[in-house]
XYZ file of C-alpha atoms in Angstrom:
627
model
C -29.182 -18.173 85.303
C -32.899 -18.579 84.721
C -34.121 -16.559 87.664
C -34.094 -12.796 87.913
C -33.209 -12.270 91.556
C -31.744 -9.408 93.513
C -30.255 -11.042 96.588
C -27.290 -9.836 98.603
C -25.351 -12.127 100.911
C -22.765 -10.906 103.349
C -20.465 -13.199 105.297
C -19.697 -11.652 108.687
C -17.356 -13.456 111.028
C -19.936 -14.390 113.651
C -19.482 -17.103 116.224
C -22.694 -19.141 116.225
C -24.187 -19.922 119.626
C -27.381 -21.948 119.966
C -30.055 -20.682 122.321
C -31.497 -24.172 122.724
C -28.671 -26.644 123.168
C -24.923 -26.563 122.899
C -25.263 -29.722 120.792
C -27.418 -28.001 118.131
C -25.682 -26.921 114.983
C -25.767 -23.223 114.141
C -28.274 -22.219 111.505
C -26.234 -22.802 108.347
C -23.495 -25.077 109.717
C -24.812 -28.132 107.874
C -25.292 -26.604 104.441
C -22.069 -27.972 102.979
C -22.910 -31.447 104.289
C -26.147 -31.655 102.325
C -26.217 -33.709 99.116
C -27.321 -32.203 95.827
C -30.754 -33.084 94.487
C -30.235 -35.964 92.053
C -31.513 -36.019 88.490
C -33.606 -39.225 88.357
C -33.050 -41.770 85.620
C -35.361 -41.136 82.681
C -36.604 -44.738 82.604
C -37.382 -44.728 86.338
C -39.439 -41.540 86.071
C -41.280 -42.884 83.029
C -42.219 -46.071 84.875
C -43.391 -44.235 87.993
C -45.303 -41.738 85.847
C -47.169 -44.456 83.955
C -48.045 -46.199 87.204
C -49.520 -42.929 88.532
C -51.760 -42.691 85.448
C -53.441 -46.065 86.007
C -56.265 -44.893 88.315
C -56.966 -41.805 86.182
C -57.272 -43.233 82.666
C -59.318 -45.776 80.766
C -57.484 -48.786 79.350
C -57.503 -47.200 75.904
C -56.193 -43.868 77.216
C -53.513 -45.677 79.222
C -52.357 -47.617 76.158
C -52.061 -44.337 74.242
C -50.068 -42.773 77.088
C -47.762 -45.804 77.248
C -47.050 -45.470 73.532
C -46.309 -41.740 73.861
C -43.960 -42.319 76.805
C -42.203 -45.190 75.059
C -41.547 -43.058 71.980
C -40.445 -40.115 74.149
C -37.801 -42.067 76.084
C -36.814 -44.512 73.342
C -34.133 -44.303 70.626
C -34.715 -41.231 68.494
C -37.091 -39.747 71.065
C -36.612 -36.290 72.502
C -36.496 -37.538 76.108
C -32.820 -38.599 76.128
C -31.840 -35.267 74.532
C -33.691 -33.303 77.215
C -32.223 -35.555 79.904
C -28.668 -34.764 78.751
C -29.462 -31.045 78.765
C -30.836 -31.351 82.274
C -27.727 -33.204 83.439
C -25.641 -30.381 81.986
C -27.828 -27.827 83.797
C -27.194 -29.781 86.999
C -23.444 -29.586 86.476
C -23.663 -25.831 85.929
C -26.013 -25.060 88.816
C -24.390 -23.774 91.975
C -26.658 -25.706 94.312
C -29.586 -27.398 92.569
C -30.744 -27.957 89.004
C -34.332 -27.457 90.189
C -33.960 -24.251 92.204
C -34.332 -21.640 89.457
C -36.682 -23.731 87.318
C -39.126 -24.158 90.193
C -38.934 -20.541 91.337
C -39.633 -19.245 87.847
C -42.119 -21.765 86.479
C -44.146 -22.265 89.643
C -44.190 -18.654 90.810
C -42.418 -15.775 89.119
C -43.786 -16.377 85.615
C -47.336 -16.855 86.877
C -49.299 -13.817 85.729
C -52.507 -14.068 87.709
C -52.857 -12.536 91.147
C -50.796 -13.742 94.114
C -53.883 -13.109 96.199
C -55.686 -16.430 96.770
C -54.074 -18.072 93.710
C -50.595 -18.369 95.201
C -50.445 -16.843 98.676
C -51.382 -19.050 101.595
C -52.985 -17.964 104.861
C -53.395 -19.193 108.420
C -54.860 -18.313 111.759
C -52.171 -18.422 114.442
C -52.136 -18.525 118.197
C -55.311 -18.995 120.210
C -58.248 -18.117 117.965
C -61.204 -18.584 120.307
C -64.729 -17.524 119.391
C -65.075 -13.821 120.063
C -66.913 -10.808 118.732
C -64.791 -8.166 117.083
C -65.054 -4.592 118.400
C -67.336 -2.291 116.428
C -64.726 0.270 115.487
C -63.060 1.666 112.398
C -59.943 2.485 114.368
C -57.185 0.403 115.919
C -57.787 -0.821 119.472
C -55.309 -0.855 122.386
C -55.367 -4.671 122.662
C -54.754 -4.936 118.921
C -51.646 -2.769 119.081
C -50.438 -4.457 122.266
C -50.757 -7.892 120.680
C -49.113 -6.711 117.465
C -46.214 -5.124 119.344
C -45.525 -8.352 121.193
C -45.504 -10.465 118.020
C -43.397 -7.865 116.192
C -40.842 -8.056 118.998
C -40.576 -11.824 118.779
C -40.406 -11.835 114.972
C -37.553 -9.350 115.213
C -35.824 -11.709 117.637
C -36.191 -14.504 115.073
C -34.630 -12.351 112.377
C -31.743 -11.472 114.669
C -31.192 -15.175 115.445
C -31.085 -15.996 111.727
C -28.732 -13.088 111.030
C -26.373 -14.267 113.770
C -26.795 -17.929 112.781
C -28.145 -18.685 116.237
C -31.360 -20.399 115.163
C -30.671 -24.126 115.539
C -30.505 -26.043 112.283
C -33.466 -28.305 111.603
C -32.904 -32.038 111.730
C -35.081 -34.934 110.613
C -34.500 -38.519 111.687
C -30.970 -37.596 112.653
C -30.131 -35.972 109.346
C -29.739 -32.250 108.618
C -32.253 -30.238 106.600
C -31.484 -27.302 104.339
C -31.890 -23.940 106.081
C -31.468 -21.734 103.005
C -35.129 -20.681 102.961
C -34.674 -18.913 106.305
C -32.542 -16.324 104.500
C -35.604 -15.356 102.455
C -38.065 -14.726 105.280
C -37.270 -11.208 106.417
C -36.840 -8.198 104.169
C -38.049 -10.243 101.193
C -40.501 -8.980 98.581
C -41.773 -10.160 95.249
C -41.382 -7.249 92.837
C -43.692 -7.133 89.788
C -42.095 -7.202 86.367
C -43.560 -7.850 82.929
C -43.663 -11.588 82.101
C -41.561 -12.600 85.099
C -41.302 -11.088 88.556
C -38.207 -10.617 90.703
C -37.494 -11.652 94.264
C -35.764 -8.968 96.268
C -34.061 -10.015 99.486
C -31.024 -9.538 101.696
C -29.207 -11.713 104.199
C -28.223 -10.840 106.816
C -31.333 -8.671 106.760
C -30.278 -5.316 108.148
C -33.490 -3.370 107.480
C -34.486 -1.227 110.448
C -38.205 -0.831 109.791
C -41.435 -2.651 109.184
C -44.471 -1.474 107.236
C -47.868 -1.196 108.904
C -51.037 -1.418 106.809
C -53.987 0.368 108.412
C -57.197 1.561 106.784
C -55.699 0.581 103.398
C -52.742 2.913 103.908
C -49.084 2.092 104.555
C -46.854 3.570 107.228
C -43.113 3.141 107.664
C -42.468 2.129 111.272
C -38.840 2.104 112.464
C -38.149 -0.655 114.988
C -34.381 -0.059 115.271
C -32.445 3.157 115.675
C -29.652 4.154 113.318
C -27.099 2.268 115.426
C -29.116 -0.934 115.027
C -30.478 -1.158 118.558
C -33.933 -2.686 118.714
C -36.823 -0.669 120.133
C -38.361 -1.875 123.353
C -41.809 -3.459 123.435
C -43.228 -0.255 124.874
C -41.597 1.778 122.106
C -42.934 -0.512 119.379
C -46.458 -0.202 120.777
C -46.029 3.580 120.816
C -44.782 3.500 117.207
C -47.900 1.581 116.161
C -50.091 4.096 117.948
C -48.285 6.961 116.247
C -48.622 5.284 112.833
C -52.370 4.722 113.187
C -53.020 8.238 114.501
C -51.013 9.735 111.643
C -53.006 7.761 109.076
C -56.265 8.763 110.757
C -55.258 12.431 110.504
C -54.111 12.026 106.906
C -57.450 10.480 105.898
C -59.358 13.247 107.668
C -57.638 15.745 105.400
C -58.143 13.870 102.130
C -58.971 10.492 100.638
C -55.816 8.620 99.680
C -55.343 5.925 97.018
C -55.218 2.308 98.157
C -51.986 1.390 96.403
C -51.758 -1.955 98.198
C -54.706 -3.164 96.128
C -52.360 -3.364 93.145
C -50.657 -6.360 94.777
C -53.993 -8.219 94.642
C -54.328 -7.929 90.863
C -52.868 -9.354 87.694
C -49.068 -9.334 87.827
C -48.510 -7.635 84.463
C -50.997 -4.905 85.364
C -49.185 -4.449 88.674
C -45.874 -4.319 86.787
C -47.262 -1.528 84.575
C -48.463 0.383 87.629
C -45.135 -0.171 89.405
C -43.318 1.345 86.426
C -45.661 4.340 86.473
C -45.193 4.765 90.226
C -41.398 4.641 90.202
C -40.614 8.254 89.092
C -42.634 9.954 91.838
C -42.641 7.221 94.486
C -39.184 5.666 94.360
C -38.505 6.187 98.071
C -41.953 4.914 99.078
C -41.555 1.727 97.025
C -38.068 1.246 98.442
C -39.394 1.539 101.988
C -42.125 -1.041 101.425
C -40.003 -3.500 99.480
C -37.046 -3.387 101.881
C -39.171 -3.619 105.052
C -38.565 -6.563 107.357
C -42.213 -7.603 107.080
C -45.718 -6.135 106.970
C -48.162 -5.858 109.861
C -51.834 -5.415 108.934
C -53.993 -3.813 111.626
C -57.484 -4.653 110.383
C -60.471 -2.675 111.591
C -63.702 -3.482 109.759
C -63.918 -7.105 110.918
C -67.209 -7.199 112.832
C -68.298 -10.421 111.102
C -65.157 -12.307 112.162
C -66.361 -14.301 115.176
C -65.468 -17.988 114.837
C -62.233 -19.678 113.821
C -63.855 -20.402 110.452
C -64.542 -16.684 110.068
C -60.915 -16.096 110.962
C -59.363 -18.372 108.344
C -61.832 -17.008 105.798
C -60.719 -13.466 106.604
C -57.010 -14.281 106.464
C -57.343 -15.919 103.052
C -60.064 -13.833 101.358
C -59.706 -10.262 102.684
C -57.886 -8.193 100.060
C -58.026 -4.654 101.413
C -55.364 -3.402 103.809
C -52.719 -5.769 102.429
C -49.401 -5.846 100.583
C -49.501 -9.361 99.141
C -45.928 -9.298 97.789
C -44.250 -9.510 101.207
C -42.952 -12.867 102.395
C -44.643 -12.313 105.782
C -47.808 -10.359 106.506
C -48.861 -10.538 110.146
C -52.572 -9.732 110.444
C -53.987 -8.565 113.789
C -57.697 -8.026 114.386
C -59.252 -5.556 116.792
C -59.778 -8.324 119.370
C -56.074 -9.188 119.285
C -56.608 -12.454 117.432
C -54.034 -13.049 114.717
C -53.295 -14.626 111.385
C -50.895 -14.419 108.456
C -50.998 -14.144 104.687
C -47.689 -14.998 103.056
C -46.198 -14.793 99.568
C -45.178 -18.281 98.512
C -42.431 -17.791 95.919
C -39.271 -17.683 98.062
C -40.341 -19.829 101.026
C -42.528 -22.855 101.748
C -45.253 -22.645 104.374
C -43.657 -25.015 106.871
C -40.543 -22.816 107.019
C -42.606 -19.730 107.807
C -44.629 -21.852 110.220
C -41.462 -22.758 112.110
C -40.682 -19.053 112.608
C -44.249 -18.213 113.584
C -44.418 -21.004 116.152
C -41.095 -19.837 117.572
C -42.524 -16.330 117.977
C -45.860 -17.612 119.314
C -44.164 -19.737 121.978
C -42.500 -16.576 123.297
C -45.670 -14.515 122.943
C -47.447 -16.888 125.329
C -44.735 -16.601 128.009
C -43.844 -13.847 130.431
C -41.675 -11.185 128.856
C -39.214 -8.812 130.456
C -38.956 -5.739 128.285
C -35.642 -4.348 127.143
C -34.498 -0.822 127.828
C -35.744 1.747 125.283
C -33.353 2.660 122.501
C -32.344 6.248 121.956
C -33.165 8.378 118.921
C -35.781 6.072 117.399
C -37.105 7.740 114.219
C -40.857 8.385 114.216
C -43.402 6.329 112.315
C -44.585 8.072 109.153
C -47.438 7.329 106.748
C -46.645 6.985 103.060
C -48.236 9.615 100.836
C -48.418 8.205 97.319
C -48.291 10.321 94.188
C -50.418 8.700 91.510
C -51.982 9.688 88.213
C -55.151 8.635 86.440
C -53.501 5.622 84.815
C -52.435 4.195 88.168
C -55.851 4.886 89.668
C -57.448 2.993 86.790
C -55.135 0.027 87.436
C -55.971 0.157 91.166
C -59.664 -0.042 90.335
C -59.059 -2.948 87.958
C -57.089 -4.813 90.642
C -59.850 -4.202 93.187
C -62.460 -5.559 90.784
C -60.399 -8.671 90.118
C -59.705 -9.253 93.814
C -63.366 -8.846 94.687
C -64.353 -11.437 92.079
C -61.749 -13.916 93.376
C -62.751 -13.446 97.009
C -66.473 -13.729 96.257
C -65.924 -17.026 94.426
C -63.917 -18.792 97.133
C -65.345 -20.707 100.079
C -63.183 -22.130 102.848
C -64.420 -24.300 105.726
C -62.760 -25.736 108.813
C -63.247 -29.349 109.850
C -62.336 -31.104 113.085
C -62.385 -34.792 113.954
C -61.920 -34.960 117.712
C -62.692 -38.674 118.032
C -59.040 -39.636 117.571
C -55.705 -38.398 116.306
C -52.257 -39.474 115.179
C -51.613 -41.407 118.391
C -54.519 -43.787 117.727
C -53.637 -44.099 114.009
C -50.124 -45.231 114.898
C -51.642 -48.087 116.915
C -52.873 -49.457 113.592
C -49.262 -49.684 112.490
C -49.721 -47.186 109.662
C -48.432 -43.712 108.839
C -50.886 -41.002 109.985
C -50.268 -39.053 106.779
C -50.925 -42.093 104.590
C -54.060 -42.833 106.636
C -55.433 -39.337 106.020
C -54.513 -39.327 102.330
C -56.314 -42.627 101.783
C -59.317 -41.130 103.585
C -59.219 -38.177 101.172
C -59.210 -40.543 98.199
C -62.184 -42.466 99.574
C -64.043 -39.228 100.282
C -63.601 -37.900 96.779
C -64.646 -41.220 95.247
C -67.722 -41.345 97.464
C -68.772 -37.912 96.194
C -67.705 -38.018 92.552
C -67.409 -41.687 91.614
C -63.909 -41.422 90.173
C -60.284 -41.069 91.227
C -58.824 -37.546 91.512
C -55.406 -36.427 90.326
C -53.885 -35.511 93.679
C -51.011 -33.284 94.790
C -49.498 -33.687 98.225
C -46.463 -31.659 99.194
C -43.267 -33.543 99.981
C -40.269 -31.675 101.345
C -36.906 -31.846 99.579
C -35.063 -30.027 102.364
C -32.784 -33.017 102.903
C -31.061 -31.698 99.759
C -29.143 -28.463 99.279
C -31.558 -25.620 98.457
C -34.375 -28.159 98.300
C -37.996 -27.007 98.100
C -40.798 -29.483 97.363
C -41.813 -32.471 95.261
C -45.274 -33.841 94.472
C -46.587 -36.974 96.088
C -49.130 -38.357 93.614
C -51.376 -39.740 96.334
C -53.925 -41.254 93.975
C -52.897 -44.838 93.212
C -54.514 -47.929 91.773
C -54.497 -49.331 95.314
C -56.244 -46.286 96.784
C -58.856 -46.493 94.033
C -59.529 -50.165 94.780
C -59.931 -49.412 98.475
C -62.243 -46.464 97.728
C -64.462 -48.742 95.649
C -64.476 -51.388 98.373
C -65.470 -48.862 101.023
C -68.207 -47.419 98.815
C -69.524 -50.917 98.061
C -69.301 -51.901 101.740
C -67.504 -55.163 100.961
C -66.634 -57.509 103.877
C -64.397 -55.944 106.505
C -61.501 -58.339 105.946
C -61.343 -57.324 102.291
C -61.556 -53.628 103.197
C -58.679 -54.008 105.643
C -56.496 -55.802 103.118
C -57.111 -53.148 100.451
C -56.649 -50.361 102.997
C -53.234 -51.671 103.976
C -52.226 -51.938 100.318
C -53.343 -48.360 99.689
C -51.366 -47.127 102.681
C -48.292 -49.052 101.546
C -48.508 -47.517 98.066
C -48.700 -44.037 99.549
C -45.732 -44.628 101.855
C -43.655 -45.981 98.940
C -44.366 -42.947 96.752
C -43.793 -40.543 99.658
C -40.373 -42.014 100.335
C -39.442 -41.844 96.667
C -40.589 -38.220 96.405
C -38.669 -37.169 99.521
C -35.581 -38.903 98.101
C -35.704 -36.840 94.918
C -37.194 -39.680 92.852
C -40.635 -38.215 92.263
C -42.218 -37.603 88.888
C -43.316 -34.001 88.640
C -40.146 -32.015 89.311
C -38.116 -34.200 86.951
C -40.712 -33.782 84.207
C -40.749 -30.029 84.839
C -36.972 -29.985 84.509
C -37.180 -31.822 81.195
C -39.940 -29.529 79.966
C -37.764 -26.514 80.772
C -35.051 -27.840 78.414
C -37.264 -27.602 75.320
C -35.808 -24.916 73.025
C -38.326 -24.466 70.201
C -41.964 -25.031 69.189
C -40.731 -27.829 66.937
C -39.151 -29.612 69.868
C -42.309 -29.111 71.887
C -44.230 -31.028 69.230
C -41.700 -33.858 69.432
C -42.044 -34.137 73.226
C -44.778 -36.753 72.959
C -45.091 -37.380 76.697
C -46.137 -33.773 77.235
C -48.299 -33.677 74.102
C -50.397 -36.650 75.190
C -53.618 -35.585 77.010
C -52.684 -37.769 79.969
C -49.993 -35.297 81.047
C -52.407 -32.374 81.315
C -54.979 -34.545 83.077
C -52.536 -35.944 85.609
C -51.142 -32.502 86.441
C -54.562 -30.861 86.792
C -54.658 -31.623 90.484
C -58.290 -31.964 91.510
C -57.154 -32.472 95.088
C -54.367 -30.141 96.208
C -53.290 -31.109 99.720
C -50.678 -30.240 102.314
C -49.851 -31.576 105.770
C -48.916 -28.765 108.187
C -48.816 -30.707 111.455
C -48.922 -29.537 114.239
C -52.152 -27.553 114.025
C -52.864 -26.434 117.579
C -51.636 -22.845 117.057
C -51.235 -22.791 113.271
C -54.148 -23.610 110.943
C -53.511 -22.931 107.292
C -55.548 -22.711 104.130
C -55.171 -22.160 100.401
C -57.342 -22.184 97.296
C -57.899 -25.097 94.904
C -55.451 -25.101 92.005
C -58.096 -26.043 89.418
C -61.631 -24.714 89.010
C -63.378 -28.027 89.743
C -61.086 -29.038 92.582
C -60.554 -28.740 96.321
C -57.759 -27.337 98.457
C -57.212 -29.406 101.619
C -54.820 -28.332 104.339
C -54.584 -30.615 107.372
C -52.829 -31.222 110.665
C -52.647 -34.622 112.350
C -52.169 -33.842 116.008
C -51.803 -36.370 118.789
C -55.452 -36.379 119.878
C -57.373 -34.931 116.940
C -57.401 -34.318 113.196
C -57.881 -30.798 111.842
C -58.381 -29.720 108.245
C -59.612 -26.943 106.014
C -61.278 -27.468 102.652
C -61.772 -24.824 99.972
C -63.700 -24.677 96.702
C -64.485 -22.306 93.858
C -68.223 -21.715 94.199
C -68.636 -20.989 90.481
C -67.511 -24.535 89.652
C -70.215 -27.061 88.944
C -70.213 -30.309 90.885
C -68.022 -29.338 93.851
C -69.124 -28.566 97.395
C -66.727 -27.815 100.242
C -69.527 -28.337 102.763
C -70.395 -31.761 101.375
C -66.717 -32.699 101.140
C -66.177 -31.752 104.777
C -69.114 -33.830 105.982
C -68.180 -36.767 103.756
C -64.572 -36.666 104.990
C -65.692 -36.593 108.616
C -67.954 -39.575 107.925
C -65.108 -41.432 106.208
C -62.760 -40.746 109.132
C -65.400 -42.139 111.514
C -65.858 -45.258 109.366
C -62.114 -45.836 109.244
C -61.857 -45.436 113.004
C -64.687 -47.861 113.701
C -63.247 -50.435 111.306
C -59.731 -49.982 112.652
C -60.799 -50.240 116.271
C -62.793 -53.396 115.538
C -59.816 -54.864 113.704
C -57.482 -54.113 116.617
C -59.932 -55.500 119.167
C -60.257 -58.714 117.167
C -56.612 -58.882 116.002
C -57.533 -58.751 112.319
C -54.685 -56.516 111.158
C -51.804 -58.189 109.347
C -48.347 -57.001 110.331
């Protein structure tokens, strides 16, 4: 096994009952029906890979890449050897040849901070413009709102434990539900060179952790018999936790151990090792907790929704970034999340959050209080000078990351997915082509682009890359920039959309480029073999995987607006939701990079979306669109 994972699975004899429909399958009922992720043919991946390079390279660079790929996959090349090793790995894997490779290479071996670099964030629920209370202490509305969301998140965990959350379906086919086992009680634990994922399903933890004024408190939400606390009891537990921390800080200043989770992973691993002798129980309590709730206080500048998403993504104090779910509640009661990405993809967490939010907005009849609920208690850390030094280093690193990142919201309320469908095109393809045209308008070249495709139609499937930048999208971008005749623009637009749809379907079917190439790369056994892997040695590989545009569709976006950082210094991170009547997006940039501007990108994208609407509406009115 490649991954280092502590994960316990019990198999209780539970009769699954759906809360939504008697026709819905229980949570994990379809798992055995799911196909395994295929290993694509080497020649097919090579052909699709070379096609994706066309808009990115000069003719001379493309000829060089074609030669390198031909030698890699041809007789005597290393490609067929790596392919056979990967096929053997597939035969030996319990569920998926990609599962451990992706977890390790994309996440657990990454040594920079989770904060901003890997974690994603979102504002959730109704985030209307509002001034935050001027207070350094928790407010009643904050604790009331948190208690309600905690209650509904606990209900979600119970439904998953009992296999009562209906299994997801897409176009009549089942989707893998394995990621739901990694939502609650899951923590990324720092280790030198490669981290661990600690989790348990069914998750039987009886407590959550509350972060308040940069301190952690253990907050029981079940009694020893496993009965859940009532809403009133949970609110009282939060009040007790915050008062206890207030009293503790009045007596003495305490170290902000949570800051370590915002720093370099190896430094955090060193600190974790130093903490273990005198803080074993404290670490156990945090790492086994169902999830973390952050009650933020010093948020006076958080007024608009843009302030909100900025705070959820960039605030690094009062956090424990290793938890799979961090619910963040501001003094006004407005909410967001910051979530560790390694075990679970954002749309899975989003499904749980929207489930909880739908209940939070409805009337709620409280349950009876449970007896003998243990009290909430703050964690008192025992640290030495070495750990304090590592805390300060993590804080410095986090501050530099946060200061360098800008994130902006954008909204196009002129039209939405409903209007786009009238054009006879995919809303996602429409938006991706608009992104390509926007980048070209600003930078005069095509960007290597990452769009997330889900592989959940396969057993233990995660994601694949849609390489949205195509030769067709580049030709359309040029035509739009040159303002060629409308008929020509429409023809090129439809070709660009068709190319995107074709690649998207291939990626979702397990026939994408990037995961297969990653699997082959993981089979290399020596530096000598690495030198023989000519496809990876050619500069085109590094260029095509340095994703200048990193994008993700998280529709719907009415109560869930996400954001993440660019994956390269001179790039953009674009998160978007294509709702029925409007288009929402966020765009992020590293401000230290030369030549990028999130503000300019936002305005250029809005202008492009308007141009596409005007052209599309004219074409529909005059029946210019070919079917």
